[in-house]
Short mmCIF file of C-alpha atoms and ligand atoms in Angstrom, two decimals:
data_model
loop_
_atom_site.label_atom_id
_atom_site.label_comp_id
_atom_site.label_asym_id
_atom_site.label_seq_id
_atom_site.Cartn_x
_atom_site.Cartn_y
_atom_site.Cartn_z
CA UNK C 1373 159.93 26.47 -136.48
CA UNK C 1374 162.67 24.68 -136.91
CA UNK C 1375 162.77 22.47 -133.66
CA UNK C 1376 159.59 21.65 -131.58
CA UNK C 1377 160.07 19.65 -127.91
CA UNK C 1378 158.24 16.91 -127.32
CA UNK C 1379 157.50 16.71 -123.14
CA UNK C 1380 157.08 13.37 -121.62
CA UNK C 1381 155.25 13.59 -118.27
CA UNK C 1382 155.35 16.82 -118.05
CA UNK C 1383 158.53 17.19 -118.17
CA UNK C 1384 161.11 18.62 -121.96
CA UNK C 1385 161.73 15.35 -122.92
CA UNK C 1386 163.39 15.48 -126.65
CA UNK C 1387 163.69 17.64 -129.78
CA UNK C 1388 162.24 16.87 -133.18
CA UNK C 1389 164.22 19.03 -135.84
CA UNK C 1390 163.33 19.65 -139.33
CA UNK C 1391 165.70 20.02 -142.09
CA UNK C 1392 166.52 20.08 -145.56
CA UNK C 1393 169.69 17.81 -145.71
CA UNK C 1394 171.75 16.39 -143.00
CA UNK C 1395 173.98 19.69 -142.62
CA UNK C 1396 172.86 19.67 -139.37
CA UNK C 1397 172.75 16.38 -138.04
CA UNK C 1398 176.57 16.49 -136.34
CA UNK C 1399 175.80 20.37 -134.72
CA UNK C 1400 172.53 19.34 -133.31
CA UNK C 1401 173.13 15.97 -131.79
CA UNK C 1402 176.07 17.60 -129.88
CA UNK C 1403 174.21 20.02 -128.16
CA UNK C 1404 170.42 18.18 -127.84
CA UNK C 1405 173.11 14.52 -126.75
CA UNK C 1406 176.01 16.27 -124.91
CA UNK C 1407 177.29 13.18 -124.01
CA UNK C 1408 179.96 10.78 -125.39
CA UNK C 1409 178.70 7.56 -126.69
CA UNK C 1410 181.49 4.40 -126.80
CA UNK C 1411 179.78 2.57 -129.64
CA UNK C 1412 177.17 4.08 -132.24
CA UNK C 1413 175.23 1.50 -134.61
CA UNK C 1414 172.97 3.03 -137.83
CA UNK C 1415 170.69 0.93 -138.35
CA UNK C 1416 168.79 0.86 -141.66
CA UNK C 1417 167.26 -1.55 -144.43
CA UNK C 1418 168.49 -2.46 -147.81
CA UNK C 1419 166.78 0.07 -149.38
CA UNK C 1420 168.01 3.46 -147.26
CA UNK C 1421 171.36 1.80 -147.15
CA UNK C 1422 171.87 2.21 -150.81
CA UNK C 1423 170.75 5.86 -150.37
CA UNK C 1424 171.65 7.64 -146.93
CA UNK C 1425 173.98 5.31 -144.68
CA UNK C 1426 177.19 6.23 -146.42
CA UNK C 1427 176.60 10.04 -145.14
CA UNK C 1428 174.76 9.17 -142.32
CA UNK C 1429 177.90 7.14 -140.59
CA UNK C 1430 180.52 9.54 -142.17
CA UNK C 1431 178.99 12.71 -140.18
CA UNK C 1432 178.68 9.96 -136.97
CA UNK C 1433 182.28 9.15 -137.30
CA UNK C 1434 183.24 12.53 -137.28
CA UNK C 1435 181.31 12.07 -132.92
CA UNK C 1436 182.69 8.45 -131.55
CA UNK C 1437 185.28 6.54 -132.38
CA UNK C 1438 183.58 3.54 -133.47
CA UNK C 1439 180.70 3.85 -135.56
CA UNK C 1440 178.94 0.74 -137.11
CA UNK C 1441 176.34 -0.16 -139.16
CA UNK C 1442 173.45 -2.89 -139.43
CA UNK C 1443 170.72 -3.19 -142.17
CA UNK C 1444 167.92 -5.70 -143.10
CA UNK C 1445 165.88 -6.86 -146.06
CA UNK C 1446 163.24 -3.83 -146.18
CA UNK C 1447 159.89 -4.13 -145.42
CA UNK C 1448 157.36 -5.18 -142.83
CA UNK C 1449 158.27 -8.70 -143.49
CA UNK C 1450 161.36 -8.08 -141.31
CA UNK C 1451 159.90 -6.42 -138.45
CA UNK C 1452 160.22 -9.65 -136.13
CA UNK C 1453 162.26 -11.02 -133.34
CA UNK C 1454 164.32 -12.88 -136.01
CA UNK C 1455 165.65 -9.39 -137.04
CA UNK C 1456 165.94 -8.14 -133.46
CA UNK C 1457 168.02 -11.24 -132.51
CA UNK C 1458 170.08 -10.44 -135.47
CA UNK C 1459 170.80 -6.72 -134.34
CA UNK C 1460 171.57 -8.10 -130.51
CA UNK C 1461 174.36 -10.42 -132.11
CA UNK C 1462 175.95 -7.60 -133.95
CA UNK C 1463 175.40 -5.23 -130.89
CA UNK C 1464 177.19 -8.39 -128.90
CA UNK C 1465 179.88 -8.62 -131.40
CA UNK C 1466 180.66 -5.15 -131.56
CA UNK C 1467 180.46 -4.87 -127.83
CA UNK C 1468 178.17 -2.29 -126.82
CA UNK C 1469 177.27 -1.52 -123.64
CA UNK C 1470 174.77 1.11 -122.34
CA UNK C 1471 176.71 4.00 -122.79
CA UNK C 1472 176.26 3.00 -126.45
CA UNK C 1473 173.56 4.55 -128.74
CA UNK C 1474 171.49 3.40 -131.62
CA UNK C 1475 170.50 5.54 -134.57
CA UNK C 1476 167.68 4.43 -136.70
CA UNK C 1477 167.78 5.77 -140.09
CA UNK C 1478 165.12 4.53 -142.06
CA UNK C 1479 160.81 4.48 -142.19
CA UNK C 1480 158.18 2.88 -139.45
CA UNK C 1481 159.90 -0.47 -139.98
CA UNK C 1482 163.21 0.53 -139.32
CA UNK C 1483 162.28 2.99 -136.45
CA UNK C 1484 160.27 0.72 -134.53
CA UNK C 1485 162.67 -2.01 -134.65
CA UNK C 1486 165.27 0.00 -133.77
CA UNK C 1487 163.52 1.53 -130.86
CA UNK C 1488 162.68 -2.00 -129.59
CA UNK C 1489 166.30 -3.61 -129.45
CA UNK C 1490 167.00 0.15 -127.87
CA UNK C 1491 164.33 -0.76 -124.72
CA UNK C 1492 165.12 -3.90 -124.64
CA UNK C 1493 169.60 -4.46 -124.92
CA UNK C 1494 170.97 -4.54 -121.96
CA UNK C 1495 167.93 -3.56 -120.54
CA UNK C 1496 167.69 -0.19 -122.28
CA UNK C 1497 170.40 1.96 -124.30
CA UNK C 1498 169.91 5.37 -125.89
CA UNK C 1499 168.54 5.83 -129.42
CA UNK C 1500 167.88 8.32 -131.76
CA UNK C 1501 165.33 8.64 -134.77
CA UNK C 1502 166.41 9.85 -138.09
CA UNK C 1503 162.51 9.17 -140.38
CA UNK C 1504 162.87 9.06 -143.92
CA UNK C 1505 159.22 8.34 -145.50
CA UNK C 1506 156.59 10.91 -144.99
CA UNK C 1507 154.82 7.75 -142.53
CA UNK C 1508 157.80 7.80 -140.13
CA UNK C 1509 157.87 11.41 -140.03
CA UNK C 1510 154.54 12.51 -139.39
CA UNK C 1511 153.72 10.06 -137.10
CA UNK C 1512 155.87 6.38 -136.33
CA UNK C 1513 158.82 8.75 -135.11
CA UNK C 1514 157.03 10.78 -132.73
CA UNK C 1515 155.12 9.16 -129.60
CA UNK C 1516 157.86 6.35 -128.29
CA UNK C 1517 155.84 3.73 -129.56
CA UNK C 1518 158.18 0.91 -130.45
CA UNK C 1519 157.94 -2.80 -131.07
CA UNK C 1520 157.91 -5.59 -134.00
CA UNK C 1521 155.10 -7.99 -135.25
CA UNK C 1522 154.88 -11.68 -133.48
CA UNK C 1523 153.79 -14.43 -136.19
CA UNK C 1524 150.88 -12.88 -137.89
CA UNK C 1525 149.76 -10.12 -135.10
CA UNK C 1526 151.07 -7.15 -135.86
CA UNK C 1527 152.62 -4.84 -133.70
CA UNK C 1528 152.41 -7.44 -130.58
CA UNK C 1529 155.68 -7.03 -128.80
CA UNK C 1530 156.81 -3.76 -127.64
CA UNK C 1531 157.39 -0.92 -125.46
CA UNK C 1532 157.36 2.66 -125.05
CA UNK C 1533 160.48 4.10 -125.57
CA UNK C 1534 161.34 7.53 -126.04
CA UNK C 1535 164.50 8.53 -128.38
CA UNK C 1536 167.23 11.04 -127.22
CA UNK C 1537 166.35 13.25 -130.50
CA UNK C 1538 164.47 12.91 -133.97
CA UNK C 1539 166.15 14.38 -136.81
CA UNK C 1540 164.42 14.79 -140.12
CA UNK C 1541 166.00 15.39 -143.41
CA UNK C 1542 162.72 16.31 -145.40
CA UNK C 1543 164.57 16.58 -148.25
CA UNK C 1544 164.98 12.49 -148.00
CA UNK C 1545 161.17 12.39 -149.29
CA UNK C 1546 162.54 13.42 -152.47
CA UNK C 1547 163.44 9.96 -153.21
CA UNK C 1548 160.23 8.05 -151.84
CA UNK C 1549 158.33 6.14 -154.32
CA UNK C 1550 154.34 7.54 -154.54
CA UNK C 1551 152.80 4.91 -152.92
CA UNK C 1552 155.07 5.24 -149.66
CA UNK C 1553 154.20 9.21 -150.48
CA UNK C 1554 150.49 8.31 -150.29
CA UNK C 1555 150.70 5.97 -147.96
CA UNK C 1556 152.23 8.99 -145.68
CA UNK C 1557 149.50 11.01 -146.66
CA UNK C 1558 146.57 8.94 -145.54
CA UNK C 1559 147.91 10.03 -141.93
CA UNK C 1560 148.35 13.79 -142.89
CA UNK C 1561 144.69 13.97 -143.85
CA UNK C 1562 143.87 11.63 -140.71
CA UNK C 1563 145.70 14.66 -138.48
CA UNK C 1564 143.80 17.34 -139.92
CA UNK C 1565 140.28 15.81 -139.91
CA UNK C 1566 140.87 14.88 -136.44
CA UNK C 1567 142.34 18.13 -135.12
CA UNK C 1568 142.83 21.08 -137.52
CA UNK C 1569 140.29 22.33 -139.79
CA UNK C 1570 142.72 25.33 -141.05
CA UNK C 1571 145.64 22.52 -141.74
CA UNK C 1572 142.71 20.27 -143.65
CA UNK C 1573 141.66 22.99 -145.70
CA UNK C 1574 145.46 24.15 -146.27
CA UNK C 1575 145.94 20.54 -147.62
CA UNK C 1576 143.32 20.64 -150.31
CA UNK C 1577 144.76 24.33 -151.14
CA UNK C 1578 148.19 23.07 -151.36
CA UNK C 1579 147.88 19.58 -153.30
CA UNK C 1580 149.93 20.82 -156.08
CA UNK C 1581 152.81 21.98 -154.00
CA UNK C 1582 152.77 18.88 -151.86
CA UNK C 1583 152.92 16.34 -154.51
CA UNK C 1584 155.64 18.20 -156.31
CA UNK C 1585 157.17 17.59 -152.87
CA UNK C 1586 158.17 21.49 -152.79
CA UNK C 1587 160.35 21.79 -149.38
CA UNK C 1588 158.59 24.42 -148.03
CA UNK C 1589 155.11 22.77 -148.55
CA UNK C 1590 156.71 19.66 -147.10
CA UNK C 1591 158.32 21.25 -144.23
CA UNK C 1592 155.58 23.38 -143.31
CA UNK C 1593 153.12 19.82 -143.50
CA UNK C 1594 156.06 17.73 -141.64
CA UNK C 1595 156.46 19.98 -138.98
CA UNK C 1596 152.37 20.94 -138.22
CA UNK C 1597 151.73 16.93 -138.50
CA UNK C 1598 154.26 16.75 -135.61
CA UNK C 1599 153.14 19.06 -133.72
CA UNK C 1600 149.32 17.88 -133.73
CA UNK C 1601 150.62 14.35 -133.01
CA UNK C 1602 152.84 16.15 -130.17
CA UNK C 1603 149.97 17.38 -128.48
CA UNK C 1604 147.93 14.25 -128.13
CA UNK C 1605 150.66 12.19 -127.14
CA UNK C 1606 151.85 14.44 -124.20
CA UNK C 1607 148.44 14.78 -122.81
CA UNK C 1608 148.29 10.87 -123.35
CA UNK C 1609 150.92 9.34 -124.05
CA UNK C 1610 149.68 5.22 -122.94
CA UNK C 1611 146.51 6.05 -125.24
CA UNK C 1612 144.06 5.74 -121.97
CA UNK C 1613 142.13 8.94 -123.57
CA UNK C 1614 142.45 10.74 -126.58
CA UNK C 1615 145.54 9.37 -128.22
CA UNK C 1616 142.78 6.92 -129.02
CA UNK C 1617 141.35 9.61 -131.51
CA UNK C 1618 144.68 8.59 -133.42
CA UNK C 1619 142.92 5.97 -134.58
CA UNK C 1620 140.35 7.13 -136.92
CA UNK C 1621 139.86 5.27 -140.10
CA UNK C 1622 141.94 2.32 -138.64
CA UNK C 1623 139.65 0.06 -137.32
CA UNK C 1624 138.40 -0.63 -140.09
CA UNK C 1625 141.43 -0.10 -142.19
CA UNK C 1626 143.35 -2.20 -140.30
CA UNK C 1627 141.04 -4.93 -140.93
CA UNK C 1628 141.06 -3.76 -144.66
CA UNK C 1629 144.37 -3.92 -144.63
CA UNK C 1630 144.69 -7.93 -143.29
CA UNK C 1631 142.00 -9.22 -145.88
CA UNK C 1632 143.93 -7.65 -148.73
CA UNK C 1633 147.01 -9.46 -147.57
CA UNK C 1634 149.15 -5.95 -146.97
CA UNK C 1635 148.61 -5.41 -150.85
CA UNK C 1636 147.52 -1.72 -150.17
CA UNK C 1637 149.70 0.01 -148.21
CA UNK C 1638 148.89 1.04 -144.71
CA UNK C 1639 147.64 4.31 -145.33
CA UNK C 1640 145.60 3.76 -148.13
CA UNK C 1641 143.44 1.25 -146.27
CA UNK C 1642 143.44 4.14 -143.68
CA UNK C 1643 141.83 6.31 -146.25
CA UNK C 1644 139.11 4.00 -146.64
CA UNK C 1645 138.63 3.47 -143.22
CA UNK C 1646 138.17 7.03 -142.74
CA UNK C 1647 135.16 7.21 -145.75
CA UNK C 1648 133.55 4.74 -143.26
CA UNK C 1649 134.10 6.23 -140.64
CA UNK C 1650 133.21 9.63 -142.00
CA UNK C 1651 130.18 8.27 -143.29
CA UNK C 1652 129.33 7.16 -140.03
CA UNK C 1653 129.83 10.97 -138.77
CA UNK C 1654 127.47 11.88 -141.26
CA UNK C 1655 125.31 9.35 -140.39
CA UNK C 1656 125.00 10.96 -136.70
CA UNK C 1657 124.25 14.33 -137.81
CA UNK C 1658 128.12 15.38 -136.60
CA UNK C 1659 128.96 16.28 -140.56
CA UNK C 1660 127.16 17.23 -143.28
CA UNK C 1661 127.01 15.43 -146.67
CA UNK C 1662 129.04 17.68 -148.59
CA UNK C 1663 131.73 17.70 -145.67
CA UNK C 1664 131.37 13.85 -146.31
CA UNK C 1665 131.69 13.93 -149.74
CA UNK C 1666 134.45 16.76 -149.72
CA UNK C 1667 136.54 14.44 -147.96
CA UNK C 1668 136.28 11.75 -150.33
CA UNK C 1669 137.34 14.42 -152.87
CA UNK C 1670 140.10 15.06 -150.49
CA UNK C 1671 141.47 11.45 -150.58
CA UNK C 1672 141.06 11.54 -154.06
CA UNK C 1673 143.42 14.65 -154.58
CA UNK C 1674 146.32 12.91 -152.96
CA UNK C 1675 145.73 9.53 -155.02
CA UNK C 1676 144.13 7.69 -152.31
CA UNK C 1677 142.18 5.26 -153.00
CA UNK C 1678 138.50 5.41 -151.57
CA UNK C 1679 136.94 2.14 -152.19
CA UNK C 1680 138.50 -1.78 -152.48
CA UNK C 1681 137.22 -4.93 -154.43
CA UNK C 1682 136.83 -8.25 -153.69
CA UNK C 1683 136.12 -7.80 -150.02
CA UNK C 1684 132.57 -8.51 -148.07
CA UNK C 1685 131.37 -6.46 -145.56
CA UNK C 1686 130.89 -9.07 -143.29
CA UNK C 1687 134.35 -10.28 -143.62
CA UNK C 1688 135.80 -6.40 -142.98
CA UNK C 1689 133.03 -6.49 -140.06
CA UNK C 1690 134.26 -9.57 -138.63
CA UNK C 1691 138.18 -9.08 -139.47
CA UNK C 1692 137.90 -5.81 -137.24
CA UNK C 1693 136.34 -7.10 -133.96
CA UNK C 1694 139.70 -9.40 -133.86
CA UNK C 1695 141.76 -5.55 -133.80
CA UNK C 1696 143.50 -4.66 -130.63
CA UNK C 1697 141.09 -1.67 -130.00
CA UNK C 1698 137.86 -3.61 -128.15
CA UNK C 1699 136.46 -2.08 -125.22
CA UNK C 1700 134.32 -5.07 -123.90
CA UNK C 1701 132.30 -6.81 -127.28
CA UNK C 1702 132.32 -3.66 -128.40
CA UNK C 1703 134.07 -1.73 -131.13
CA UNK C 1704 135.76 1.72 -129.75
CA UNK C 1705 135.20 3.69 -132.50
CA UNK C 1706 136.80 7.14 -133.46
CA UNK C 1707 134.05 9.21 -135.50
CA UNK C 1708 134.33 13.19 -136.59
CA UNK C 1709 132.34 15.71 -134.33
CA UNK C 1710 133.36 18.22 -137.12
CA UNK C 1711 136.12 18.62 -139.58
CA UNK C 1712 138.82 18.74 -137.36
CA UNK C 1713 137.07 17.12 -133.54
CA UNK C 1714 137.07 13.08 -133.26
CA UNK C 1715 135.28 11.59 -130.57
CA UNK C 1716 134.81 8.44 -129.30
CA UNK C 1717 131.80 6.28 -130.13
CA UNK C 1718 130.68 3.18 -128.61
CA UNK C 1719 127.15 2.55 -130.19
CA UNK C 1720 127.19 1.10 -133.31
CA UNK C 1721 125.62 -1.71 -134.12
CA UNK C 1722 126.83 -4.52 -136.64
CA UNK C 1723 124.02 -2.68 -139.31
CA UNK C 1724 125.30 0.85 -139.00
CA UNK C 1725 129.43 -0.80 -139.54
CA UNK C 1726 128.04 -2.89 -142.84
CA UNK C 1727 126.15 -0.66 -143.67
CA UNK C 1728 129.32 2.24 -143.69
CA UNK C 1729 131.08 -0.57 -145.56
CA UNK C 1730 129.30 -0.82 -148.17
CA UNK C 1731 130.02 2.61 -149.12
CA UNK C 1732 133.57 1.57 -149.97
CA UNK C 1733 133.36 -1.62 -151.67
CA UNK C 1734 133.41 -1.83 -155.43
N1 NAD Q 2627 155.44 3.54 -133.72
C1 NAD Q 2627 154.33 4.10 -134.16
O1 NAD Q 2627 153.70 4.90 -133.48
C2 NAD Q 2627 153.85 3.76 -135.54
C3 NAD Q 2627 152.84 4.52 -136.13
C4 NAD Q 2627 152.46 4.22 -137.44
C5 NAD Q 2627 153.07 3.18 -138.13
N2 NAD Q 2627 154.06 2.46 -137.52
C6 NAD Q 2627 154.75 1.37 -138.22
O2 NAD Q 2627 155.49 1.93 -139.29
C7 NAD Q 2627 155.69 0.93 -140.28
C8 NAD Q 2627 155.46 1.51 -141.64
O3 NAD Q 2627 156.37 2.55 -141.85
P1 NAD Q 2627 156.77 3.02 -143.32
O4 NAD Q 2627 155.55 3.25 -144.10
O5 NAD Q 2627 157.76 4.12 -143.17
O6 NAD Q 2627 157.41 1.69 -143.93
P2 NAD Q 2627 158.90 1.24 -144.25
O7 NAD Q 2627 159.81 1.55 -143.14
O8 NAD Q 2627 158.81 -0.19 -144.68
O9 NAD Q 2627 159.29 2.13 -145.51
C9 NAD Q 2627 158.59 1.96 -146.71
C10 NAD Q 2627 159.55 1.70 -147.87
O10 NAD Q 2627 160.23 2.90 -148.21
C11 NAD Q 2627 161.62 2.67 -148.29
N3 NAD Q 2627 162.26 3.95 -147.94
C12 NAD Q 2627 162.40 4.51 -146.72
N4 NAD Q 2627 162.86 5.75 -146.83
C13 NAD Q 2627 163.05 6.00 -148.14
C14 NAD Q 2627 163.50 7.12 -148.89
N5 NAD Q 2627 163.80 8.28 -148.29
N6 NAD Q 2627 163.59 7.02 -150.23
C15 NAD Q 2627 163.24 5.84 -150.85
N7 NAD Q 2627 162.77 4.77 -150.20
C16 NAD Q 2627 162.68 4.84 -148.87
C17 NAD Q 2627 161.86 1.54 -147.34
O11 NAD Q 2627 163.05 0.85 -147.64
C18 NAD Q 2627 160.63 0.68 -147.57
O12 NAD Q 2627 160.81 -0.13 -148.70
C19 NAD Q 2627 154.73 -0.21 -139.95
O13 NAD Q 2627 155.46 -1.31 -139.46
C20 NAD Q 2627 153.84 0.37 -138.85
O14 NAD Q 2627 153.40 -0.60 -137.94
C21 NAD Q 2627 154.45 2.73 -136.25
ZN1 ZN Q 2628 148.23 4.55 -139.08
#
């Protein structure tokens, strides 16, 4: 597989393609695009600049005319209307109009951004994804989520927005540092616990290829990631139903992940949030303690950190029911029915959550 379609109501909507450098990128934009853009902006932050942009607007300038380029600071610290404001005065400048396109090359932050000012200039213009951290490609660049952080909330201001085509050079992970690798990871397992118990199991056979960041292992990994995420988004893609199971290990990561300050990265606090949660499987008779503790071991293969210090329970507890993801008073939480089936689970009460917590504090 070299190419999987994602379908949008129903209908082909774009193609994700998988490849080893950017060869590619001019051959397949002209035939998934097939129409001429006026203006084309990359998009990236400081740190992809330095690495990719130069090549990355060459092989556009070889498609339009005039090709630009527009990066940030990197990290989430720029994901803000401040940013966006800054991209609509060069897209002003430059004078695009909506037969112009936007390419963001770059991880989550630079993708969602990207795909933001896409839904939102001049009331929409086309866009393109081009991932570069194992995050953004197995799961930020597929979906159409978009959107930036408002003050403190996080991910507050958005929209759906689908991009024209996703290309991604998986040989671009070469250069990630390991805690963006891990961070990526904490996903991966998410996708197989969730959905796959073949890919789960394939993932504690294949640890040594993956972190030597083989191709093949990372290909193969990339492209079954996007195809699991795939699924669940085209059967739901405004999460009213099981896009929802997405969210395993991030209710309480999330909340992890706002007490610590953003210290640990995303994913990691993901990992622990899926002990918990696993735990809490366990708890209901769904998984058995040495499924429980397997996954632990699982985390633990790929770095991941399973517990954090200097947290209370009751302060994780009470950080979570401020998340997005409330139905009523109560926490919507995504437990395992087995290795690879979430479900939905309504019941806990504040004892069973602190009591899943304390499993992961030090
Ligand atoms: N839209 C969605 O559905 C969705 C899903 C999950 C996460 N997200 C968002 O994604 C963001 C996190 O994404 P991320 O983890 O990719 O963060 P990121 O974009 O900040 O990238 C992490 C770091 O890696 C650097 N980098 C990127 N590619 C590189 C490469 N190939 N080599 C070396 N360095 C590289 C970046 O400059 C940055 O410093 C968050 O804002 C999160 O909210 C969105
Ligand atoms: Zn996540």
């Amino acid at each position: 597989m070299e190419c999987l379609n994602v379908k949008y109501e129903n209908k082909p909507c774009y193609n994700i393609h998988f490849r080893p450098d950017f060869t590619d990128l001019a051959t397949v934009f002209k035939s998934d695009l097939n129409k001429q853009y006026d203006n084309i902006c990359v998009v990236s932050d400081s740190n992809v600049a330095g690495l990719y942009l130069a090549e990355v607007v060459q092989i556009f300038k070889g498609l339009c005319d005039n090709v630009c380029s527009f990066s940030f600071d990197a990290g989430e610290a720029s994901k803000n209307l401040d940013t966006v404001s800054l991209l609509y005065e060069h897209l002003i400048m430059k004078k695009f109009t909506r037969s112009s396109l936007l390419v963001a090359l770059g991880g989550g932050v630079v993708g969602d951004l990207t795909g933001f000012a896409a839904a939102t200039f001049l009331r929409g213009i086309d866009f393109i994804q081009v991932p570069t951290t194992l995050l953004s490609q197995v799961d930020s660049s597929v979906g159409g989520k978009t959107g930036v952080d408002f003050n403190q909330y996080k991910n507050m201001v958005g929209a759906f927005k689908m991009p024209k085509m996703v290309y991604m050079n998986i040989g671009t992970l070469k250069t990630l540092d390991a805690d963006n690798f891990a961070c990526g990871m904490g996903e991966v397992i998410k996708h197989g616990l969730i959905s796959d118990k073949d890919f789960y199991q394939w993932l504690k056979d294949n640890k040594d290829k993956v972190m030597a960041r083989e191709y093949e292992a990372l290909a193969y990994m990339v492209q079954k990631n996007c195809d699991i995420k795939r699924y669940v988004v085209e059967i739901d893609p405004t999460e009213k139903g099981i896009r929802a199971y997405l969210n395993f290990g991030h209710t309480l990561g999330h909340a992890i992940e706002k007490l610590c300050n953003f210290s640990l990265g995303h994913g990691q606090c993901v990992g622990v949030g899926m002990v918990c949660a696993s735990y809490l499987s366990m708890k209901l008779g769904y998984i058995t303690e040495s499924e429980y503790n397997d996954i632990i071991d699982c985390l633990k293969l790929y770095n991941m950190p399973v517990s954090v210090s200097g947290l209370t329970a009751a302060d994780i507890l009470e950080a979570s029911k401020s998340d997005k993801k409330m139905t009523g008073k109560k926490i919507k939480f995504t437990i395992l029915k087995a290795i690879g089936e979430a479900a939905s689970y309504l019941d806990f009460t504040d004892e069973d959550l602190l009591e899943a917590i304390d499993q992961v504090l030090d």
